Coordinates of C-alpha atoms and ligand atoms in Angstrom, one line a residue:
M1 CA -17.0 15.4 42.4
A2 CA -16.2 17.5 39.4
L3 CA -18.3 17.3 36.3
P4 CA -16.5 16.7 33.0
S5 CA -15.5 19.7 30.9
L6 CA -18.4 21.0 28.7
N7 CA -16.8 22.0 25.4
E8 CA -14.1 19.6 24.2
P9 CA -15.3 17.2 21.5
I10 CA -16.5 13.8 22.8
A11 CA -17.2 10.7 20.9
A12 CA -18.9 7.4 21.6
I13 CA -20.7 4.5 19.9
A14 CA -24.4 5.2 20.4
T15 CA -25.8 1.8 19.2
P16 CA -25.8 -1.3 21.4
P17 CA -22.9 -3.7 21.4
G18 CA -23.1 -6.5 18.9
K19 CA -24.0 -6.7 15.2
G20 CA -26.7 -4.6 13.7
A21 CA -27.8 -3.4 10.3
V22 CA -26.4 0.1 11.0
G23 CA -24.3 1.4 13.8
I24 CA -23.9 5.0 14.9
V25 CA -20.9 6.8 16.3
R26 CA -21.7 10.2 17.9
L27 CA -19.5 13.2 18.2
S28 CA -20.3 16.5 20.0
G29 CA -18.5 19.6 21.1
V30 CA -16.6 22.7 20.0
G31 CA -14.5 21.6 17.1
A32 CA -16.6 18.5 16.4
L33 CA -16.8 19.3 12.7
E34 CA -13.0 19.7 12.5
V35 CA -12.5 16.3 14.1
A36 CA -15.0 14.8 11.7
A37 CA -13.3 16.3 8.7
K38 CA -10.1 14.5 9.6
V39 CA -11.6 11.1 9.3
W40 CA -13.9 11.8 6.3
R41 CA -13.5 11.4 2.6
G42 CA -16.5 13.2 0.9
K43 CA -18.1 16.6 1.3
D44 CA -16.3 18.7 3.9
P45 CA -18.5 18.6 7.0
R46 CA -17.4 22.2 7.9
K47 CA -19.1 23.4 4.7
L48 CA -22.3 21.4 5.3
E49 CA -25.6 22.8 6.4
G50 CA -27.0 21.4 9.7
G51 CA -29.5 18.7 9.6
R52 CA -28.3 17.1 6.3
F53 CA -26.9 13.7 5.5
T54 CA -24.0 13.1 3.2
Y55 CA -22.4 9.9 1.9
G56 CA -18.7 9.2 2.0
T57 CA -16.0 7.0 3.5
I58 CA -14.4 7.0 6.9
V59 CA -10.6 6.8 7.0
D60 CA -8.1 6.4 9.8
A61 CA -5.0 8.5 10.4
R62 CA -3.0 6.5 7.8
G63 CA -5.7 6.9 5.2
E64 CA -7.0 3.4 5.4
V65 CA -10.7 3.2 4.6
L66 CA -12.6 1.9 7.6
D67 CA -16.1 1.8 6.1
E68 CA -18.5 3.6 3.7
A69 CA -21.0 5.6 5.7
L70 CA -23.5 8.4 6.1
M71 CA -22.6 11.5 8.0
L72 CA -25.2 13.7 9.6
V73 CA -24.1 17.2 10.7
F74 CA -25.8 19.3 13.4
R75 CA -24.8 22.9 13.9
A76 CA -25.0 24.6 17.3
P77 CA -27.4 25.3 18.9
H78 CA -29.6 23.0 16.7
S79 CA -28.5 19.6 18.0
Y80 CA -29.4 17.3 20.9
T81 CA -26.5 18.7 23.0
G82 CA -26.9 22.2 21.7
Q83 CA -23.3 22.0 20.4
D84 CA -21.9 21.3 16.9
A85 CA -22.4 17.5 16.5
V86 CA -21.8 14.8 14.0
E87 CA -23.2 11.3 13.6
L88 CA -21.4 8.7 11.6
Q89 CA -23.8 6.0 10.5
T90 CA -21.8 2.9 9.5
H91 CA -22.4 -0.7 8.9
G92 CA -23.3 -2.2 12.3
S93 CA -20.2 -4.3 12.8
P94 CA -18.4 -4.2 16.2
A95 CA -15.1 -4.1 14.3
V96 CA -16.1 -1.1 12.2
L97 CA -17.5 0.8 15.1
R98 CA -14.5 0.2 17.2
Q99 CA -12.1 1.4 14.5
V100 CA -14.3 4.5 13.7
L101 CA -14.3 5.5 17.3
Q102 CA -10.6 4.9 17.5
A103 CA -10.0 7.2 14.5
L104 CA -12.1 9.9 16.1
L105 CA -10.1 9.7 19.3
E106 CA -6.9 10.0 17.3
A107 CA -8.3 12.9 15.4
G108 CA -8.7 14.8 18.7
A109 CA -12.0 13.7 20.4
R110 CA -12.1 12.3 23.9
L111 CA -14.1 9.2 24.8
A112 CA -17.5 10.3 26.2
Q113 CA -18.5 9.2 29.7
P114 CA -21.9 7.5 30.3
G115 CA -24.7 10.0 29.7
E116 CA -22.4 12.8 28.7
F117 CA -24.3 13.9 25.6
T118 CA -27.5 14.2 27.7
L119 CA -25.5 15.9 30.5
R120 CA -24.4 18.5 28.0
A121 CA -28.0 18.9 26.8
Y122 CA -28.9 19.6 30.5
L123 CA -26.0 21.9 31.2
N124 CA -26.7 23.8 28.0
G125 CA -30.3 24.4 29.2
R126 CA -31.8 22.2 26.4
M127 CA -33.6 20.1 29.0
D128 CA -34.1 20.1 32.7
L129 CA -33.0 17.3 35.0
A130 CA -36.4 15.6 35.1
Q131 CA -36.4 15.5 31.3
A132 CA -32.9 14.0 31.2
E133 CA -34.1 11.4 33.6
A134 CA -37.1 10.8 31.3
V135 CA -34.6 10.1 28.5
L136 CA -33.0 7.4 30.6
A137 CA -36.4 6.0 31.6
L138 CA -37.4 5.9 27.9
V139 CA -34.2 4.0 26.9
E140 CA -34.8 1.6 29.7
S141 CA -38.6 1.2 29.1
E142 CA -39.6 -2.4 28.5
S143 CA -43.4 -2.0 28.7
D144 CA -45.8 0.2 27.0
A145 CA -46.9 1.9 30.2
A146 CA -43.3 2.8 31.0
R147 CA -42.7 4.1 27.5
R148 CA -45.8 6.3 27.7
Q149 CA -44.8 7.7 31.1
A150 CA -41.3 8.4 30.0
L151 CA -42.4 10.2 26.9
R152 CA -44.6 12.3 29.0
G153 CA -41.6 13.2 31.1
L154 CA -39.6 14.1 28.0
A155 CA -42.5 16.4 26.9
R156 CA -42.1 18.2 30.3
S157 CA -45.5 17.2 31.7
L158 CA -44.0 16.6 35.1
S159 CA -41.7 19.6 34.8
Q160 CA -44.6 21.9 34.0
Q161 CA -46.6 20.6 37.0
I162 CA -43.7 21.2 39.3
E163 CA -43.1 24.7 37.8
G164 CA -46.8 25.5 38.5
M165 CA -46.5 24.5 42.1
A166 CA -43.2 26.4 42.5
E167 CA -44.8 29.5 40.9
R168 CA -47.5 29.5 43.6
L169 CA -45.0 29.1 46.4
Y170 CA -42.9 32.0 45.0
D171 CA -45.9 34.2 45.0
L172 CA -46.8 33.2 48.5
L173 CA -43.2 33.9 49.6
A174 CA -43.4 37.4 48.1
H175 CA -46.6 38.1 50.0
I176 CA -45.2 36.8 53.3
Q177 CA -42.1 38.9 52.8
A178 CA -44.3 42.0 52.1
W179 CA -46.2 41.3 55.3
L180 CA -42.9 41.0 57.3
D181 CA -41.9 44.4 55.9
Y182 CA -45.2 46.1 56.1
P183 CA -47.4 44.1 58.5
E184 CA -50.3 46.5 58.1
E185 CA -50.8 45.6 54.4
G186 CA -49.4 42.1 54.0
V187 CA -50.8 38.6 53.7
E188 CA -54.0 37.3 55.2
P189 CA -53.0 34.4 57.4
A190 CA -55.7 32.5 55.5
E191 CA -53.7 32.9 52.2
I192 CA -50.8 30.8 53.6
Q193 CA -53.2 28.1 54.7
T194 CA -55.0 28.0 51.4
T195 CA -52.0 28.0 49.1
V196 CA -50.0 25.6 51.1
S197 CA -52.9 23.2 51.5
E198 CA -53.6 23.2 47.7
V199 CA -49.9 22.6 46.8
L200 CA -49.7 20.0 49.5
A201 CA -52.7 18.2 47.9
E202 CA -51.0 18.2 44.6
V203 CA -47.8 16.8 46.0
E204 CA -49.7 14.1 47.7
R205 CA -51.5 13.2 44.5
L206 CA -48.2 12.8 42.8
L207 CA -46.8 10.7 45.6
A208 CA -49.9 8.5 45.4
T209 CA -48.9 7.5 41.8
A210 CA -45.4 6.3 42.9
P211 CA -46.4 2.6 43.4
A212 CA -48.0 2.6 39.9
G213 CA -45.0 4.4 38.4
R214 CA -42.6 1.9 40.0
I215 CA -44.6 -1.1 38.7
A216 CA -44.9 0.4 35.2
H217 CA -41.1 0.9 35.1
K218 CA -39.8 -2.1 36.9
G219 CA -42.7 -4.6 36.6
A220 CA -44.5 -6.5 39.2
R221 CA -44.3 -10.0 40.6
L222 CA -47.6 -11.9 40.7
A223 CA -47.7 -15.1 42.8
L224 CA -50.3 -17.8 42.2
V225 CA -50.9 -19.6 45.5
G226 CA -53.5 -22.2 46.6
A227 CA -54.0 -25.8 47.6
P228 CA -52.8 -28.6 45.4
N229 CA -55.1 -29.0 42.4
A230 CA -56.6 -25.6 42.9
G231 CA -55.9 -24.9 39.2
K232 CA -52.8 -22.6 39.6
S233 CA -50.8 -24.0 36.6
S234 CA -54.0 -24.0 34.5
L235 CA -54.6 -20.4 35.3
L236 CA -51.0 -19.4 34.6
N237 CA -51.3 -21.1 31.2
A238 CA -54.7 -19.4 30.5
L239 CA -53.2 -16.0 31.3
L240 CA -50.2 -16.7 29.1
G241 CA -52.2 -18.1 26.3
Y242 CA -49.9 -21.1 25.9
E243 CA -49.0 -24.2 27.9
R244 CA -46.1 -23.1 30.0
A245 CA -46.8 -25.2 33.2
I246 CA -47.5 -28.9 33.4
V247 CA -51.1 -29.6 34.3
T248 CA -52.3 -33.0 35.7
P249 CA -55.1 -34.2 37.9
I250 CA -52.5 -35.4 40.4
P251 CA -52.3 -33.0 43.4
G252 CA -48.8 -31.8 44.0
T253 CA -47.7 -31.6 40.3
T254 CA -45.9 -28.3 40.7
R255 CA -43.3 -29.1 43.3
D256 CA -41.1 -26.1 42.9
Y257 CA -42.0 -22.7 41.4
L258 CA -42.0 -21.5 37.9
E259 CA -41.8 -18.0 36.5
A260 CA -43.2 -16.6 33.2
P261 CA -43.3 -13.1 31.9
L262 CA -46.6 -11.6 30.7
E263 CA -48.1 -8.2 30.1
I264 CA -51.4 -7.0 31.4
A265 CA -52.7 -3.7 30.0
G266 CA -49.2 -2.6 29.3
V267 CA -47.8 -3.5 32.7
P268 CA -44.9 -6.0 32.7
I269 CA -45.6 -8.9 35.1
T270 CA -43.6 -11.9 36.2
A271 CA -46.2 -14.5 37.1
V272 CA -44.9 -17.2 39.6
D273 CA -46.7 -20.5 39.7
T274 CA -46.0 -22.1 43.1
A275 CA -46.3 -25.6 44.7
G276 CA -49.8 -26.4 46.2
V277 CA -50.0 -25.3 49.9
R278 CA -51.2 -28.0 52.4
Q279 CA -50.0 -29.8 55.5
T280 CA -47.6 -32.5 54.5
D281 CA -44.9 -34.8 56.0
D282 CA -43.0 -35.2 52.7
P283 CA -39.9 -33.1 53.2
V284 CA -39.6 -32.2 49.4
E285 CA -43.2 -31.1 49.3
R286 CA -42.8 -29.2 52.5
S287 CA -39.9 -27.1 51.3
G288 CA -42.0 -26.4 48.2
V289 CA -44.8 -25.2 50.4
E290 CA -42.5 -23.0 52.5
R291 CA -41.1 -21.5 49.3
A292 CA -44.6 -20.8 48.0
L293 CA -45.5 -18.9 51.1
K294 CA -42.2 -16.9 51.0
I295 CA -42.8 -16.0 47.3
A296 CA -46.3 -14.8 48.3
Q297 CA -44.8 -12.6 51.0
E298 CA -42.4 -11.0 48.6
A299 CA -44.8 -10.6 45.6
D300 CA -46.4 -7.3 44.7
L301 CA -49.7 -9.2 44.3
V302 CA -50.9 -12.6 45.3
L303 CA -53.7 -14.6 43.6
Y304 CA -55.2 -16.9 46.2
L305 CA -56.9 -19.7 44.2
V306 CA -59.6 -22.0 45.6
D307 CA -61.3 -24.8 43.7
A308 CA -65.0 -23.7 43.6
A309 CA -66.1 -27.3 43.0
E310 CA -64.6 -28.7 46.2
P311 CA -65.1 -27.8 49.9
P312 CA -62.7 -24.9 50.6
P313 CA -59.5 -25.5 52.5
T314 CA -58.3 -23.5 55.5
P315 CA -56.6 -20.4 54.1
P316 CA -52.8 -20.1 54.6
D317 CA -51.0 -17.1 56.0
L318 CA -50.9 -14.6 53.1
P319 CA -50.4 -10.9 52.8
W320 CA -54.2 -10.3 52.3
E321 CA -53.9 -6.6 51.7
R322 CA -52.0 -7.4 48.5
A323 CA -54.1 -10.4 47.5
L324 CA -57.0 -11.2 45.2
K325 CA -59.2 -14.2 45.9
V326 CA -60.0 -16.3 42.9
A327 CA -62.5 -19.2 42.7
T328 CA -61.4 -21.5 39.9
K329 CA -63.2 -24.1 37.8
A330 CA -66.3 -21.9 37.4
D331 CA -67.5 -24.3 34.6
L332 CA -68.2 -27.0 37.2
P333 CA -71.2 -27.0 39.6
P334 CA -70.1 -24.9 42.6
A335 CA -69.6 -26.4 46.1
W336 CA -69.7 -22.9 47.7
E337 CA -70.1 -19.2 46.8
D338 CA -68.5 -16.1 48.1
A339 CA -68.8 -12.7 46.6
E340 CA -65.3 -11.8 47.6
F341 CA -64.0 -14.2 45.1
I342 CA -63.5 -13.5 41.4
R343 CA -64.9 -16.5 39.5
V344 CA -62.8 -17.9 36.6
S345 CA -62.6 -21.0 34.4
S346 CA -59.2 -21.7 32.8
Q347 CA -61.0 -24.2 30.7
T348 CA -63.6 -22.0 29.1
G349 CA -61.9 -18.6 29.6
F350 CA -64.8 -17.4 31.7
G351 CA -63.8 -14.5 34.1
L352 CA -60.3 -14.1 32.7
E353 CA -60.9 -10.5 31.5
A354 CA -62.4 -9.6 34.8
L355 CA -59.4 -11.1 36.5
R356 CA -57.0 -9.2 34.3
K357 CA -58.8 -6.0 35.1
A358 CA -58.8 -6.7 38.8
I359 CA -55.0 -7.4 38.7
H360 CA -54.3 -4.2 36.8
D361 CA -56.5 -2.1 39.2
K362 CA -54.9 -3.6 42.3
L363 CA -51.4 -3.0 41.0
I364 CA -51.9 0.4 39.4
G365 CA -54.4 1.5 42.1
Q366 CA -56.2 4.8 41.5
A367 CA -53.5 6.2 39.3
S368 CA -55.2 6.9 36.0
E369 CA -53.6 6.5 32.5
G370 CA -54.0 10.2 31.8
E371 CA -52.0 11.6 34.7
I372 CA -48.3 11.7 35.4
W373 CA -46.8 8.9 37.4
I374 CA -43.8 9.3 39.5
S375 CA -41.4 6.5 38.8
N376 CA -38.1 8.0 39.8
E377 CA -36.7 7.5 43.3
R378 CA -35.1 10.9 43.3
H379 CA -38.4 12.6 42.5
T380 CA -40.2 10.6 45.1
Q381 CA -37.7 11.7 47.8
A382 CA -37.9 15.3 46.8
L383 CA -41.7 15.2 46.9
Y384 CA -41.6 13.6 50.4
E385 CA -39.3 16.4 51.5
A386 CA -41.6 19.1 50.0
R387 CA -44.6 17.5 51.7
Q388 CA -42.8 17.6 55.0
H389 CA -42.0 21.3 54.7
L390 CA -45.5 22.1 53.6
L391 CA -46.9 20.4 56.6
E392 CA -44.5 22.4 58.8
A393 CA -45.7 25.6 57.0
L394 CA -49.3 24.8 58.0
T395 CA -48.5 24.7 61.7
A396 CA -45.6 27.2 61.9
P397 CA -46.2 30.7 63.4
Q398 CA -46.9 33.1 60.6
D399 CA -43.5 34.9 60.8
L400 CA -41.7 31.5 60.4
A401 CA -44.0 29.9 57.7
G402 CA -41.9 31.5 55.0
L403 CA -38.9 29.4 56.0
S404 CA -40.8 26.2 55.5
V405 CA -42.3 27.4 52.2
Q406 CA -38.8 28.3 51.0
A407 CA -37.6 24.8 52.0
A408 CA -40.6 23.1 50.1
L409 CA -39.8 25.3 47.1
D410 CA -36.1 24.2 47.2
A411 CA -37.2 20.5 47.3
L412 CA -39.5 20.9 44.3
N413 CA -36.8 22.8 42.4
Q414 CA -34.4 19.8 42.9
I415 CA -36.7 17.8 40.7
L416 CA -36.0 20.2 37.8
G417 CA -32.3 20.3 38.7
K418 CA -32.3 23.9 39.7
D419 CA -29.5 24.7 42.2
V420 CA -28.6 21.0 42.7
S421 CA -25.1 20.0 43.6
E422 CA -22.7 18.5 41.1
E423 CA -22.9 15.4 43.3
V424 CA -26.6 15.0 42.5
I425 CA -26.0 15.7 38.8
A426 CA -23.2 13.2 38.6
R427 CA -25.4 10.6 40.4
V428 CA -28.2 11.0 37.9
F429 CA -26.0 10.6 34.8
R430 CA -24.0 7.7 36.2
N431 CA -26.9 5.4 35.4
F432 CA -26.9 6.3 31.7
C433 CA -25.3 4.2 29.0
V434 CA -22.3 5.4 27.0
G435 CA -23.4 7.2 23.9
K436 CA -26.6 8.6 25.4
Ligands
FFO501 N1 -29.9 9.3 14.7 C1 -30.4 9.7 15.9 N2 -31.6 9.3 16.2 C2 -32.2 9.7 17.4 C3 -31.5 10.6 18.2 C4 -30.2 11.1 17.8 O1 -29.6 11.9 18.5 N3 -29.7 10.6 16.6 N4 -32.1 11.1 19.4 C5 -31.4 11.6 20.5 O2 -31.1 10.9 21.4 C6 -33.6 10.9 19.6 C7 -34.2 12.1 18.9 N5 -34.0 13.3 19.7 C8 -33.4 14.4 19.2 C9 -33.7 15.6 19.8 C10 -33.2 16.8 19.3 C11 -32.4 16.7 18.2 C12 -31.9 18.0 17.6 O3 -30.9 18.0 16.9 N6 -32.6 19.1 17.7 C13 -32.2 20.3 17.1 C14 -32.5 20.4 15.7 C15 -34.0 20.2 15.3 C16 -34.3 20.2 13.8 O4 -33.4 20.0 13.0 O5 -35.4 20.5 13.5 C17 -32.9 21.5 17.8 O6 -33.9 21.2 18.6 O7 -32.5 22.6 17.7 C18 -32.0 15.5 17.7 C19 -32.5 14.3 18.2 C20 -34.0 9.6 19.0 N7 -33.4 9.3 17.7
GTP502 N1 -63.2 -28.3 34.9 C1 -62.1 -27.6 35.1 N2 -60.9 -28.2 35.5 C2 -59.8 -27.5 35.7 C3 -59.8 -26.1 35.6 N3 -58.6 -25.6 35.9 C4 -57.8 -26.7 36.2 N4 -58.6 -27.8 36.2 C5 -58.2 -29.2 36.4 O1 -57.7 -29.3 37.8 C6 -56.6 -30.2 37.9 C7 -55.5 -29.5 38.6 O2 -55.0 -28.4 37.7 P1 -53.6 -27.7 37.9 O3 -53.6 -26.5 37.1 O4 -52.5 -28.7 37.7 O5 -53.7 -27.3 39.4 P2 -52.5 -26.8 40.4 O6 -53.1 -25.9 41.4 O7 -51.4 -26.2 39.6 O8 -52.0 -28.1 41.0 P3 -50.6 -28.5 41.8 O9 -49.6 -28.5 40.8 O10 -51.0 -29.9 42.3 O11 -50.5 -27.6 42.9 C8 -56.3 -30.6 36.5 O12 -56.9 -31.9 36.3 C9 -57.0 -29.6 35.6 O13 -57.4 -30.1 34.3 C10 -61.0 -25.4 35.1 O14 -61.1 -24.2 34.9 N5 -62.1 -26.2 34.9

């Protein structure tokens, strides 16, 4: 798969489809300023300093005015792509944006492919591949946790950590090579063990953040499960802060399931209220129960609710390793007590903060706010590969350990986009939107 040419001017609408206060059309490449000059009535962009706005009108090839606009000129290498670039900031009408784009295409630009501006930034060495992926993650971020992590990637936090590990492996390789050449003055076998173990621990630490990273990026499904009248709908409403689900004293009120979005400590969560689980002959209720148990199996986390004011029911079959046990109606006199249960009252709000914290901790695990979370599947795969080769290096005969160290190094470098195939690059940028 060939990557698109790097230099010809490309153009795209950068703002999302639909009406907006302002819309932006982007242009980048060798000759971008000439293309812009052809559609512009105002100061000549070729004579403008980089980083300045100017006001004027945009015209098409026949001289018809398309809109009044601001033009922002960037001069290579001081632009997002590293090339000469121009932004036309118009009124945010789909008709205006379409015509302006059309005029740029007629003036000599080519329509940009998805992610092609960022691809150019990468190919021009303005960012590494992990940073480019962070741009995509940032554009896609819907939660605060995801935004924060993506911004960290953009600032090269992950890249620097990978570079640090790579550096240590390069040094080790050099020593191993010296030892192969001059066995009498080369590496101590212990040096291989120590360095490889330390880098391995770092790789494993990063891999351990992958579940948290995935959840911060994609969100988690939280199933509320329990017997009829356990207080599932009430707890959902209490967590949401508004009355989403119907609450009645009649057992079996929620017959199907119901989803509602919420955010806990910056993590996007889809809470699913399910039908009460019990033995029943009613076919409608039974399919609700089956569905509830299936939702529990598929959820990232299950809240198993038991009414603390009643004798406890027989627990259903749940994925207990992904479950939190919750005793509800803590405002009533308890019929039983069990320290494994988090006590809450949806009526008074008692225990809700503790529950939120427990949900967050269980979903995010030991990954701490301050560290880098891996949220990208490509990075996860590369780290697994590196881990595999480092484990090999630990057990390989000393004269072969270098091969495994080299393979681990190659895997780490893939994250940065060093020596990756065009295939891999194309796959990364395929997920971008046009104009990014
Ligand atoms: N209008 C607009 N807003 C935007 C962007 C953009 O391209 N255009 N961005 C992009 O997606 C993001 C900002 N990122 C950017 C990063 C670098 C450069 C840039 O031109 N850098 C040059 C010049 C710096 C300077 O003038 O001080 C450089 O680093 O040399 C521009 C935007 C978010 N907001
Ligand atoms: N005192 C008290 N009553 C509660 C509390 N939470 C729920 N209830 C009551 O318990 C009953 C059942 O509550 P729901 O939230 O509908 O229970 P559910 O588990 O969704 O019930 P189903 O839809 O039947 O499965 C209602 O009468 C609620 O008012 C609580 O924290 N304290």
